[in-house]
mmCIF file of C-alpha atoms and ligand atoms in Angstrom:
data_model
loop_
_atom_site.group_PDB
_atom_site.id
_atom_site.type_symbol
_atom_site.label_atom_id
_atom_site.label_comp_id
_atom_site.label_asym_id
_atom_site.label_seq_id
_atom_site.Cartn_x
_atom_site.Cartn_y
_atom_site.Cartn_z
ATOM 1 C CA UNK A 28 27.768 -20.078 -41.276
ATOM 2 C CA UNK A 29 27.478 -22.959 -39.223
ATOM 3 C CA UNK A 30 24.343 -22.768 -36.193
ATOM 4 C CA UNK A 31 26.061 -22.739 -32.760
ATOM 5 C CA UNK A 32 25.215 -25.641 -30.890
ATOM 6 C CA UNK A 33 23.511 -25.081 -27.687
ATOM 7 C CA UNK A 34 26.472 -25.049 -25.457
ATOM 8 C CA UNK A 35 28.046 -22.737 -27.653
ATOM 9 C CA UNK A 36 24.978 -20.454 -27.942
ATOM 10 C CA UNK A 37 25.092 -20.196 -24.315
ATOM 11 C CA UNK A 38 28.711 -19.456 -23.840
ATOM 12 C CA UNK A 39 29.366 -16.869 -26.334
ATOM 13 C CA UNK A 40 25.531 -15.040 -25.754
ATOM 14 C CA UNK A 41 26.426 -14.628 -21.753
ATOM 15 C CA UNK A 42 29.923 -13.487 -23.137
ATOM 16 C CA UNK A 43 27.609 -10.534 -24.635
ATOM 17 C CA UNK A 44 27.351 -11.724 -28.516
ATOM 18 C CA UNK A 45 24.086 -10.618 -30.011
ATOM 19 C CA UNK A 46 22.103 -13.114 -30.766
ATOM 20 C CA UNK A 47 19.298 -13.595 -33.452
ATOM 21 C CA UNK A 48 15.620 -14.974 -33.691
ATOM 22 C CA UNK A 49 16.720 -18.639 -34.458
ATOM 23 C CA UNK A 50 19.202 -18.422 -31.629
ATOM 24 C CA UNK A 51 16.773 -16.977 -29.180
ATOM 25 C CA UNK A 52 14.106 -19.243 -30.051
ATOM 26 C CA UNK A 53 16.592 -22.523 -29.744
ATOM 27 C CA UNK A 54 17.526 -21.078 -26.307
ATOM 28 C CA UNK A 55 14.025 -20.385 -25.240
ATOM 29 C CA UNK A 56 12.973 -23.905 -26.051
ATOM 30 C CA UNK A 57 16.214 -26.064 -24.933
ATOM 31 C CA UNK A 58 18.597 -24.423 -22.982
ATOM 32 C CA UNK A 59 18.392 -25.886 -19.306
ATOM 33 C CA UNK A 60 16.495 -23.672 -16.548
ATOM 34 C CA UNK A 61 19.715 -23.261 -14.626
ATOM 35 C CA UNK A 62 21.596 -23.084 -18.011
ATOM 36 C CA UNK A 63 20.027 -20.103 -18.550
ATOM 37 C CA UNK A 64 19.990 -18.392 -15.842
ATOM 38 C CA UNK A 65 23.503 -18.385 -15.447
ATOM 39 C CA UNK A 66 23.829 -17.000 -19.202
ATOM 40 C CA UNK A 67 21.521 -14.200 -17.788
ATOM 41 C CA UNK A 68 23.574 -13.701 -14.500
ATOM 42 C CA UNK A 69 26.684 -13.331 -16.178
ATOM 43 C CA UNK A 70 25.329 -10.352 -18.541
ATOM 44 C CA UNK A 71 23.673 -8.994 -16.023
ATOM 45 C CA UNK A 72 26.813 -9.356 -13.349
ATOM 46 C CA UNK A 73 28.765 -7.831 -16.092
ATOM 47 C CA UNK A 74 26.742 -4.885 -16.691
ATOM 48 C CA UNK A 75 25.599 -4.085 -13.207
ATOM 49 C CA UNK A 76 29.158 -5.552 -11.047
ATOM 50 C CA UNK A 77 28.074 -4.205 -7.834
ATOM 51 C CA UNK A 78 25.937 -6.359 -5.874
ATOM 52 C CA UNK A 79 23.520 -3.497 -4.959
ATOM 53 C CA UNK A 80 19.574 -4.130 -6.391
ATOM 54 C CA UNK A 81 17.976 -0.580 -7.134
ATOM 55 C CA UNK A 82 13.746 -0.011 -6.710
ATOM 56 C CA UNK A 83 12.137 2.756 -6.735
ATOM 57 C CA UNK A 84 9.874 4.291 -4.220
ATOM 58 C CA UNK A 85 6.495 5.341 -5.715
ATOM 59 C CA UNK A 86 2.922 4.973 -5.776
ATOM 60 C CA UNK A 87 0.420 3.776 -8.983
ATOM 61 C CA UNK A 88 -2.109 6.319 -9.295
ATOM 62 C CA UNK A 89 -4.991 5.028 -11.522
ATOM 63 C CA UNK A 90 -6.602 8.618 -12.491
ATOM 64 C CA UNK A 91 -9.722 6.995 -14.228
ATOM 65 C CA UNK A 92 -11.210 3.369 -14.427
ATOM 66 C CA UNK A 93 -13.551 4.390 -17.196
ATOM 67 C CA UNK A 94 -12.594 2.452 -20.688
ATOM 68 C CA UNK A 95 -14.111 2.186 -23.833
ATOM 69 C CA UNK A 96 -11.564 -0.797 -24.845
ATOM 70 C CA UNK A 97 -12.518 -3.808 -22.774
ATOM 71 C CA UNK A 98 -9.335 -5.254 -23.080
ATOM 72 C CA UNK A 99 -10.042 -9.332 -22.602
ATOM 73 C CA UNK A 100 -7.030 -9.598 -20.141
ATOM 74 C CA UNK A 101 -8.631 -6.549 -17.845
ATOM 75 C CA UNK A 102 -10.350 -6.946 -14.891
ATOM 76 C CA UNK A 103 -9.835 -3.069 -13.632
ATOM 77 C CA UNK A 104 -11.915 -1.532 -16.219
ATOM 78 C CA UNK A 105 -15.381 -0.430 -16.364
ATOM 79 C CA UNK A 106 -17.706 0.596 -18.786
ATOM 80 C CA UNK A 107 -19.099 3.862 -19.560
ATOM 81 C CA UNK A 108 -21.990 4.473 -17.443
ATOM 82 C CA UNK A 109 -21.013 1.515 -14.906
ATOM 83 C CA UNK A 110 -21.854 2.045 -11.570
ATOM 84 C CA UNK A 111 -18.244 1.788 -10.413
ATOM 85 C CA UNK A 112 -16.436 3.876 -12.853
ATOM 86 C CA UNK A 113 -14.510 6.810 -11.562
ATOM 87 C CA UNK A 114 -12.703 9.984 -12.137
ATOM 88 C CA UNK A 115 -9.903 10.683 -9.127
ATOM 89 C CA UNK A 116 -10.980 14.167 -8.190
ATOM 90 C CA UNK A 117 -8.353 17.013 -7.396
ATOM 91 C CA UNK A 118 -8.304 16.154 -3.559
ATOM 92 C CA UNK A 119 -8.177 12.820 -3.726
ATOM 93 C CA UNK A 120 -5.195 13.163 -6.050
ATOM 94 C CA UNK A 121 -3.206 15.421 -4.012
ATOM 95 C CA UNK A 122 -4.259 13.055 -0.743
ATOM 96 C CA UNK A 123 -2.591 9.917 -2.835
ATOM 97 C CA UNK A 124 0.373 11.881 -3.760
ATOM 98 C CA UNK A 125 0.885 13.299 -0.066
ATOM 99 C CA UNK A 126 0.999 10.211 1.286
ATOM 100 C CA UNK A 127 3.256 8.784 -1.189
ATOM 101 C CA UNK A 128 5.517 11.422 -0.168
ATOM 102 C CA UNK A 129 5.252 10.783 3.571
ATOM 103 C CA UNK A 130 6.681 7.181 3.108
ATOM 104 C CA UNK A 131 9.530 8.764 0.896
ATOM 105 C CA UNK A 132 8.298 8.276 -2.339
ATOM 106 C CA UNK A 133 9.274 9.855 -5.007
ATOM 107 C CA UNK A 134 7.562 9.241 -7.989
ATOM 108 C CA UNK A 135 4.147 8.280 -9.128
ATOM 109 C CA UNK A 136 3.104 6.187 -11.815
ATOM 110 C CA UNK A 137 -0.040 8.412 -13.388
ATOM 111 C CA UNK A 138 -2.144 5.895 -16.032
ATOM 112 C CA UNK A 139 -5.775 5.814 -16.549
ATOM 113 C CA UNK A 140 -7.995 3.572 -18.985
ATOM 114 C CA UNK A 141 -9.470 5.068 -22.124
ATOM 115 C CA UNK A 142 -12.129 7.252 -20.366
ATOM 116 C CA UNK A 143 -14.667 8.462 -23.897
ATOM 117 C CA UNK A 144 -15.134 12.393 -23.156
ATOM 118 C CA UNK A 145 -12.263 13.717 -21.316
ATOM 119 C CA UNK A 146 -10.489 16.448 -23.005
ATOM 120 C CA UNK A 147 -6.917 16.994 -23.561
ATOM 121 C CA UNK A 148 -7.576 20.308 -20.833
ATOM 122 C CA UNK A 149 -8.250 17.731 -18.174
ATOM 123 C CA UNK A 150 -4.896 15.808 -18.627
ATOM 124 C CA UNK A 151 -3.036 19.147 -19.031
ATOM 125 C CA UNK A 152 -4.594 20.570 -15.761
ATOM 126 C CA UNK A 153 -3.867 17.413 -14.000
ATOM 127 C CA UNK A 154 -0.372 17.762 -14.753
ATOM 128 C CA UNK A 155 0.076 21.225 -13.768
ATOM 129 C CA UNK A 156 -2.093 20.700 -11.006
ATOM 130 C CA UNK A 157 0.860 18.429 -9.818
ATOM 131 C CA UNK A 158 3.928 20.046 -10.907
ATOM 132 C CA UNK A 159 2.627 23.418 -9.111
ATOM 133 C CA UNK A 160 2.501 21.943 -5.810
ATOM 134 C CA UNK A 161 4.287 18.873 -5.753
ATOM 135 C CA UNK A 162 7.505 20.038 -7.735
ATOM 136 C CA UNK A 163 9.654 17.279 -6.236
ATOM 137 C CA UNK A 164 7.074 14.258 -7.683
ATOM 138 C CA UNK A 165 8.538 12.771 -10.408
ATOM 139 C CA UNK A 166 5.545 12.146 -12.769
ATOM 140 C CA UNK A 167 5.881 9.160 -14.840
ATOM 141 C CA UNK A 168 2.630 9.018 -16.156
ATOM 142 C CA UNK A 169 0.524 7.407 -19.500
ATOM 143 C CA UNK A 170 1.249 4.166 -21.699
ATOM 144 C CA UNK A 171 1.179 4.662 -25.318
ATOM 145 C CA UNK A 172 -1.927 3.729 -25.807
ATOM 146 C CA UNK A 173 -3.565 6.086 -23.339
ATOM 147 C CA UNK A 174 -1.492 8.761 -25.367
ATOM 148 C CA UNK A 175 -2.747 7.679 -28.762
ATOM 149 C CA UNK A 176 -6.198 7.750 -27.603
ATOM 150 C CA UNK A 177 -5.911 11.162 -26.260
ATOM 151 C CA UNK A 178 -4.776 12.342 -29.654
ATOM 152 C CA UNK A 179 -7.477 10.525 -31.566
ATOM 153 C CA UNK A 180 -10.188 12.290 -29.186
ATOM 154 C CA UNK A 181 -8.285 15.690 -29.643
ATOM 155 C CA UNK A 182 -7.726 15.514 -33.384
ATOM 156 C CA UNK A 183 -4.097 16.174 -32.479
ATOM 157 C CA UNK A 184 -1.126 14.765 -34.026
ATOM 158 C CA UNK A 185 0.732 12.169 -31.029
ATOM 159 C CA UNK A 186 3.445 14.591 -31.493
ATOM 160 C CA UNK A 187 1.571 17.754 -30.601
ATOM 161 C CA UNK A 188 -0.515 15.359 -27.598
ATOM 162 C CA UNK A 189 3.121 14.749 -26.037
ATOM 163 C CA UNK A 190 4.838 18.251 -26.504
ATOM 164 C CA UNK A 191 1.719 19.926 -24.649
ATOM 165 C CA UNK A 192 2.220 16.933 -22.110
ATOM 166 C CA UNK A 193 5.574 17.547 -21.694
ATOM 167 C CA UNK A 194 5.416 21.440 -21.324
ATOM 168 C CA UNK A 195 2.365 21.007 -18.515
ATOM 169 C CA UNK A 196 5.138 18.665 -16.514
ATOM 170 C CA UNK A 197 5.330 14.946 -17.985
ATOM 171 C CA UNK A 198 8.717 13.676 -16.845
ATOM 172 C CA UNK A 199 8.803 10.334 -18.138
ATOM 173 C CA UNK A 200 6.335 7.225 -19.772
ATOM 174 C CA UNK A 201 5.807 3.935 -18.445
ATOM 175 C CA UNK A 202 6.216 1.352 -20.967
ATOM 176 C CA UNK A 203 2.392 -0.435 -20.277
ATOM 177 C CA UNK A 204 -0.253 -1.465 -23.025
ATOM 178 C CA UNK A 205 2.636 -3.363 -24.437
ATOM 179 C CA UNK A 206 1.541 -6.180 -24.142
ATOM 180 C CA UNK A 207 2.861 -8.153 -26.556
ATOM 181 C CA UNK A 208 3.916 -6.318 -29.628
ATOM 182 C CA UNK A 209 2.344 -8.646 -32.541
ATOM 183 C CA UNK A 210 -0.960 -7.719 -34.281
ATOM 184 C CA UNK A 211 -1.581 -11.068 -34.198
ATOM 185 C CA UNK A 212 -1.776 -11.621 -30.512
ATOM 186 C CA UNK A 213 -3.003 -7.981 -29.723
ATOM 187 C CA UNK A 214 -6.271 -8.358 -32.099
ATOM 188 C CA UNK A 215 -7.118 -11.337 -30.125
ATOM 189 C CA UNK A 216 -6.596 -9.669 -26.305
ATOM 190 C CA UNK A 217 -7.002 -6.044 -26.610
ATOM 191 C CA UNK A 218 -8.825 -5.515 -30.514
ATOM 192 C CA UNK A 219 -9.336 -1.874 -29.592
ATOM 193 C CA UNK A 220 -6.644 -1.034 -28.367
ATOM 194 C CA UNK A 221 -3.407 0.823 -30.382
ATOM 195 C CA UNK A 222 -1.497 -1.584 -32.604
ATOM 196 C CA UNK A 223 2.124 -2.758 -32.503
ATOM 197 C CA UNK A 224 3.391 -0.033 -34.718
ATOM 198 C CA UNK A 225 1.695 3.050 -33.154
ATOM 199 C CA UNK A 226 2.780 1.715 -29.338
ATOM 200 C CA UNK A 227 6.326 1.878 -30.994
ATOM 201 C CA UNK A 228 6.473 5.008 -32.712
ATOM 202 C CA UNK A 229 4.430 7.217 -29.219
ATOM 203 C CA UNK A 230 7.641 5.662 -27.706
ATOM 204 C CA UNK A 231 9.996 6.882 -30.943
ATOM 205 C CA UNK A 232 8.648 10.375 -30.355
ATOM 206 C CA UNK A 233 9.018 10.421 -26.450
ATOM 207 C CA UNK A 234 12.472 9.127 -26.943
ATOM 208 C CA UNK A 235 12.822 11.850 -29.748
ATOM 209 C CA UNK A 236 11.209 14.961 -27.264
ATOM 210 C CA UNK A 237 13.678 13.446 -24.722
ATOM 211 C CA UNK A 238 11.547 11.635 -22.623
ATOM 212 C CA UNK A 239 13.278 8.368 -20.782
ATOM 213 C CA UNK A 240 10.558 5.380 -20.846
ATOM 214 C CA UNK A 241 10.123 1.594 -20.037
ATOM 215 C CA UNK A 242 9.695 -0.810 -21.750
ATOM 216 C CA UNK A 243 7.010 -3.919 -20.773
ATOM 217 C CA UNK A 244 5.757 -7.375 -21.542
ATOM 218 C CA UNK A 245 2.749 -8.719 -20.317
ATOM 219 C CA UNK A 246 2.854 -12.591 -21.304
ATOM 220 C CA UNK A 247 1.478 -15.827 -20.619
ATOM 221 C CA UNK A 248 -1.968 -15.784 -22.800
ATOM 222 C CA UNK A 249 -2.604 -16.218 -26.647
ATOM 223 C CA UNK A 250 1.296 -15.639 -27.425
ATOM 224 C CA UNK A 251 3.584 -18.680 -29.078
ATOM 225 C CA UNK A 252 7.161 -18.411 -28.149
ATOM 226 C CA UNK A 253 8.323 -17.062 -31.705
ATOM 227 C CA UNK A 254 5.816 -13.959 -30.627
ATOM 228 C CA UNK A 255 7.043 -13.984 -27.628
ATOM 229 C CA UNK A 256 10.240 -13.353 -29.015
ATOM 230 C CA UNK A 257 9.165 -10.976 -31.504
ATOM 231 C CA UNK A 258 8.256 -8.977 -28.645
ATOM 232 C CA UNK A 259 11.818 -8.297 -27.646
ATOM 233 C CA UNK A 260 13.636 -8.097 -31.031
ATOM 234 C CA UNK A 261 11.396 -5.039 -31.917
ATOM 235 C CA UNK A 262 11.904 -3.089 -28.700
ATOM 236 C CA UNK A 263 15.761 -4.071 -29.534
ATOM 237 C CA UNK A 264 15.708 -2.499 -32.797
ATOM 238 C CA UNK A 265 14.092 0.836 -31.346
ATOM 239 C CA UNK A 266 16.240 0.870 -28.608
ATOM 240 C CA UNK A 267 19.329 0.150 -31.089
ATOM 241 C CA UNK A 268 17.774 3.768 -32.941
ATOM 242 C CA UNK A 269 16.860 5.874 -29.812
ATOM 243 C CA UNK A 270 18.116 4.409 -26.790
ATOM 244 C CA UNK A 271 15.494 6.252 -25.067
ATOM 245 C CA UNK A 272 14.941 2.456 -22.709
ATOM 246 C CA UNK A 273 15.729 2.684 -19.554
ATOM 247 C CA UNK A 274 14.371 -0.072 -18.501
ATOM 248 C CA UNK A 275 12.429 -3.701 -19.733
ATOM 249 C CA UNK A 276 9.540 -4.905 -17.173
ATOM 250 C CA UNK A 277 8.249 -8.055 -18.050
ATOM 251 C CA UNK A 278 5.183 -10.239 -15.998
ATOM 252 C CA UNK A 279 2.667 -12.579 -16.170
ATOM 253 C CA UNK A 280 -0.820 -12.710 -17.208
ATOM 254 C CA UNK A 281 -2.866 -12.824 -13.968
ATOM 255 C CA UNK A 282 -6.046 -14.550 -15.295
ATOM 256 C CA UNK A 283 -8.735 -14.229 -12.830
ATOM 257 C CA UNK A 284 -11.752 -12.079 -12.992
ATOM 258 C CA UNK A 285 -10.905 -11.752 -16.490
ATOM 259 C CA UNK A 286 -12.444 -13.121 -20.053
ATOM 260 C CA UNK A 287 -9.728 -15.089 -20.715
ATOM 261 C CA UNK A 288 -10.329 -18.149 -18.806
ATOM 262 C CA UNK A 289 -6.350 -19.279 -19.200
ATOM 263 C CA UNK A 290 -3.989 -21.131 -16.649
ATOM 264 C CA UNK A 291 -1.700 -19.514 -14.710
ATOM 265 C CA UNK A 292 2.339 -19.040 -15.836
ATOM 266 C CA UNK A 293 4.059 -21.014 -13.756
ATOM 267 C CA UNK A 294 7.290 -19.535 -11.964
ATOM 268 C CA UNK A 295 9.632 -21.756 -14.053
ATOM 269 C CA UNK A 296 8.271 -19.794 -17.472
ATOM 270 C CA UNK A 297 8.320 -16.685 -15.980
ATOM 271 C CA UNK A 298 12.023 -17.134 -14.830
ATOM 272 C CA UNK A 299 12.903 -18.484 -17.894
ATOM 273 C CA UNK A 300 11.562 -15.761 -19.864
ATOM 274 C CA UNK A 301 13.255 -12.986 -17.832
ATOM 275 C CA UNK A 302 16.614 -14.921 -18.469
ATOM 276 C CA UNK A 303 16.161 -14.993 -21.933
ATOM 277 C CA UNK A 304 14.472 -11.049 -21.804
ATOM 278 C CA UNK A 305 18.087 -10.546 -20.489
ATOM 279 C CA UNK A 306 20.081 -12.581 -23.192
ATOM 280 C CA UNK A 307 18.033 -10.519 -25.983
ATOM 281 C CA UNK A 308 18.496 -7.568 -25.011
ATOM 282 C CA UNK A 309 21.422 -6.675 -24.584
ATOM 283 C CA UNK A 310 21.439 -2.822 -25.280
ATOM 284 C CA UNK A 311 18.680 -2.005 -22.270
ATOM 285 C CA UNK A 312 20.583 -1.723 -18.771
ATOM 286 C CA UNK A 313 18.272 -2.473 -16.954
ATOM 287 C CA UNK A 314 15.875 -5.964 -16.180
ATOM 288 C CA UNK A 315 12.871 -5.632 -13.429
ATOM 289 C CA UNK A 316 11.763 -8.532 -11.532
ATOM 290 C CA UNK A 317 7.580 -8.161 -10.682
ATOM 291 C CA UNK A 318 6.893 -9.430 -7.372
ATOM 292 C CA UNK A 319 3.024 -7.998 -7.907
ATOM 293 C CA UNK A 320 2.283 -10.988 -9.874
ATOM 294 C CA UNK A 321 4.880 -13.454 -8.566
ATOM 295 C CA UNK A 322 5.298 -12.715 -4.893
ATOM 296 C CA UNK A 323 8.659 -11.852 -3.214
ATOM 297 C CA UNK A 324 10.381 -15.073 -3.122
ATOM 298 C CA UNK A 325 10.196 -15.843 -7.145
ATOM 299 C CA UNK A 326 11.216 -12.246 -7.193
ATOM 300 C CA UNK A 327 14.686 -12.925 -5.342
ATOM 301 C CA UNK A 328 15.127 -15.775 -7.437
ATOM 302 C CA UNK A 329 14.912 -13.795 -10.401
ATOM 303 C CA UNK A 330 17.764 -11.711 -9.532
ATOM 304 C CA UNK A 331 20.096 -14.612 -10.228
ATOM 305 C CA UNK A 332 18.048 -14.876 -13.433
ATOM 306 C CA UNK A 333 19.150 -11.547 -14.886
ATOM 307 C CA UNK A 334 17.427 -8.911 -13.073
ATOM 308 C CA UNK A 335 19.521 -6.116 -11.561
ATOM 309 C CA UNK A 336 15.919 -4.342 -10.106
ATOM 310 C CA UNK A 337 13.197 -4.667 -7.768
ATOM 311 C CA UNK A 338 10.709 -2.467 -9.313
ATOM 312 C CA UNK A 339 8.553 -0.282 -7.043
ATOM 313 C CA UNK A 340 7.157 -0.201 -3.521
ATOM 314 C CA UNK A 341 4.062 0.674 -5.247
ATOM 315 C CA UNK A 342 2.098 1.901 -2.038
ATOM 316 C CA UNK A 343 -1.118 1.605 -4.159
ATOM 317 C CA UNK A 344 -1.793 -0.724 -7.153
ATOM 318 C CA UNK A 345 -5.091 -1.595 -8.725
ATOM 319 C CA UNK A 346 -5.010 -3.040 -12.236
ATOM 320 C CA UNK A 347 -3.223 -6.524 -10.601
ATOM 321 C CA UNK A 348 -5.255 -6.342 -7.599
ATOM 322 C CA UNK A 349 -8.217 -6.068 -9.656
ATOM 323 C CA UNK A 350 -7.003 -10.003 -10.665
ATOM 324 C CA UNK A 351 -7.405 -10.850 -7.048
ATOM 325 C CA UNK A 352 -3.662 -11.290 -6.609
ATOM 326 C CA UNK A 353 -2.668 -9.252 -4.059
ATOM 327 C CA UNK A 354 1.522 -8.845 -2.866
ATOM 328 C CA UNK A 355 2.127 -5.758 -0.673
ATOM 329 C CA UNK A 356 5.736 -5.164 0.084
ATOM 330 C CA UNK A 357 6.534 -1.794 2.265
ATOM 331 C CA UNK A 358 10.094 0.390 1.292
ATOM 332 C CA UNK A 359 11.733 -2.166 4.398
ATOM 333 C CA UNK A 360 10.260 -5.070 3.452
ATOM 334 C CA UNK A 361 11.784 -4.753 0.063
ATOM 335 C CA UNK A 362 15.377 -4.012 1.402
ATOM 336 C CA UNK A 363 14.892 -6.910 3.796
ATOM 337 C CA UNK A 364 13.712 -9.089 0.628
ATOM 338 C CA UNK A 365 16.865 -8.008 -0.915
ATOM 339 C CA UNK A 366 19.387 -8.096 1.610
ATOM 340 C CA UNK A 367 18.113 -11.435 2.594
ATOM 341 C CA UNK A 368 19.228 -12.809 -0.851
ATOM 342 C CA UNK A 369 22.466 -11.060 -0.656
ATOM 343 C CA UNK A 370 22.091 -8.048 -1.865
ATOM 344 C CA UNK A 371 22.521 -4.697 -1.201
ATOM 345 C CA UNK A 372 19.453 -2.318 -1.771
ATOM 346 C CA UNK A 373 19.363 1.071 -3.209
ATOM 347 C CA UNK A 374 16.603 3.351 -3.390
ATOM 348 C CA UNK A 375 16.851 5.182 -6.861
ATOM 349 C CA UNK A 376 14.993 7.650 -9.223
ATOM 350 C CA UNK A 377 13.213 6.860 -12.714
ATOM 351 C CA UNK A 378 16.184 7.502 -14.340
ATOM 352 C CA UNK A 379 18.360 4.740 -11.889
ATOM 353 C CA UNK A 380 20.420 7.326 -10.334
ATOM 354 C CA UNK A 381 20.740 6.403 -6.669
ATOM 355 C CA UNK A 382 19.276 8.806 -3.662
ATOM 356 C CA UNK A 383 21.637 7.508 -1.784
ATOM 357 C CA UNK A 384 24.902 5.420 -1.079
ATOM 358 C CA UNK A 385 23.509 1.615 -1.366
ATOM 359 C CA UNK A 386 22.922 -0.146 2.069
ATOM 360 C CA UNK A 387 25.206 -3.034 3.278
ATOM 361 C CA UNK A 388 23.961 -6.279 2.679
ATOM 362 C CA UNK A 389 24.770 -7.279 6.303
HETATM 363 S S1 SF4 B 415 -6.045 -2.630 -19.978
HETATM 364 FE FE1 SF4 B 415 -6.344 -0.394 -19.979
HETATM 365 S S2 SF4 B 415 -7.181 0.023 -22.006
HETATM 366 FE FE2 SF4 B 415 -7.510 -2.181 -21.637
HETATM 367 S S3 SF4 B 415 -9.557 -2.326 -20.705
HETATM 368 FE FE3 SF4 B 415 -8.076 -2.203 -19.024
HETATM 369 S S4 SF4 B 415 -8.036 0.000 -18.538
HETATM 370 FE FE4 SF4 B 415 -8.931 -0.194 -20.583
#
């Protein structure tokens, strides 16, 4: 069969054809910026017709700073026996989740580091600690990799790690520690952290158990574009099995305060790579922009390049902020943010069903 040429490629790919590694790559490296964002935009358009933007209301609540993996990228974590390393204690939990609630979240976003010594009883009481009396939280709540640690220090099977999770009140996984999904890349950023293969199958399993999850990509350091790419096929083939994806988050690399002395990803790359995230894959609904790392006006511009979500209010973040990059958008600032570039927002759960009836974008 003959290649497309690149004005094909881009008609029949935003007329929803699947398209392949060659054909991804050829777009990622030619296809015009605005090219390609209109590609995106007409998937996206097509999937989502309304013109209604969804984010969620919720609050990232880091439970532990303490790591044994010293992820090169990382500028959050802290060693064992650090000065500055932490555990959240009970009150302070419940303080962070009360106020989430009194700005109407609904959610929080529960990840720690890779903290040596605690048990499996401390993430189990933490979880029950919260479902007893905060019912109402959604709890979306530790990457992969923090879940494949656990096991290791338990002895227990990821399996067993998640079932127990999920009985003591786990709702739902956030898709972080991603990375990028290539041994390759991953030996050179984060060398002890979980590979490509066992971040894939903890999500396999969730999606098996029942659990929704995201699905993320952190890019802009040691990648090449084919890896780049790599990155997306795979979570397309899992999704293709499970369709346990709700959702694919990608953002950039924020290098300061970090051992990787790289430059910055410029907006242009980013966009482009959400386009394209778009194109690929076509069987997750839904695309998130990340104004924590690009700021809220490249974040309205990428919902023209594909995205159909603005992500979370998150009322506290500290891995990004530990980068000294610092965007702070309240629950109205967002819905100004997206009304402003013609939208209509619409607050919405982890699962994207809406709280309420979108607001008018006028
Ligand atoms: S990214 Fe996570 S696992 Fe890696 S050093 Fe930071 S806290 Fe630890």
């Amino acid at each position: 069969m003959n290649q497309p040429s690149l004005a094909e490629l881009l008609e029949t790919s935003a007329q929803g054809r699947r398209i392949h590694k060659e054909e991804a790559l050829l777009l990622a490296r030619e296809a015009e910026f605005f090219d390609l964002g209109i590609a995106a935009q007409a998937i996206r358009m097509r999937r989502h017709p309304e013109e209604l933007v969804s984010y969620v209301a919720d609050r990232n609540i880091n439970y532990s700073n303490v790591c044994v993996c010293a992820c090169k990228f990382c500028a959050f974590f802290r060693a064992p026996g650090h000065a500055g390393g932490y555990v959240l204690s009970r009150d302070e939990l419940a303080r962070k989740i009360e106020e989430t609630q009194a700005v109407g979240g609904t959610q929080i976003l529960l990840q720690g580091s890779h903290h040596p010594s605690l048990p499996l009883a401390f993430y189990l009481d933490m979880l029950a600690f919260i479902k007893a009396r905060y019912p109402e939280i959604h709890i979306h709540a530790f990457s992969p990799p923090e879940i494949m640690h656990i096991a290791k220090l338990s002895s227990l099977a990821p399996r067993e790690v998640l079932k127990e999770f999920i009985q003591a009140g786990l709702d739902s996984i956030p898709g972080g520690g991603a990375e990028i999904l290539v041994d390759r890349v991953r030996k050179l950023v984060s060398p002890n952290k979980c590979s490509a293969g066992q971040w894939l199958e903890i999500m396999r399993l969730a999606h098996e158990l029942g659990l929704k999850t995201t699905a993320t990509m952190m890019f802009g350091h040691c990648e090449t574009l084919e890896e780049r790419i790599e990155h997306l096929l795979v979570l397309r083939r899992l999704q293709d099995e499970t369709g346990g994806f709700t959702a694919f988050i990608p953002w950039t690399f924020q290098p300061d305060h970090t051992r990787l002395p790289l430059p910055k990803t410029t907006s242009i790359t980013y966009l482009r790579t959400l386009a394209l995230a778009r194109i690929v894959l076509d069987n997750i609904p839904n695309v998130q922009v990340s104004w924590v790392t690009m700021g809220s006006k490249i974040a309205q511009l990428g919902l023209f390049f594909g995205a159909n979500d603005f992500g979370s209010t998150m009322i506290e973040e500290n891995v990004v902020a530990a980068s000294g990059v610092h965007f702070r958008m309240s629950r109205s600032d967002i819905e100004t943010t997206l009304q402003e570039a013609g939208f209509r927002p619409a607050q919405r759960r982890m699962d994207y069903s809406l709280l309420e009836p979108a607001k008018r974008a006028d």
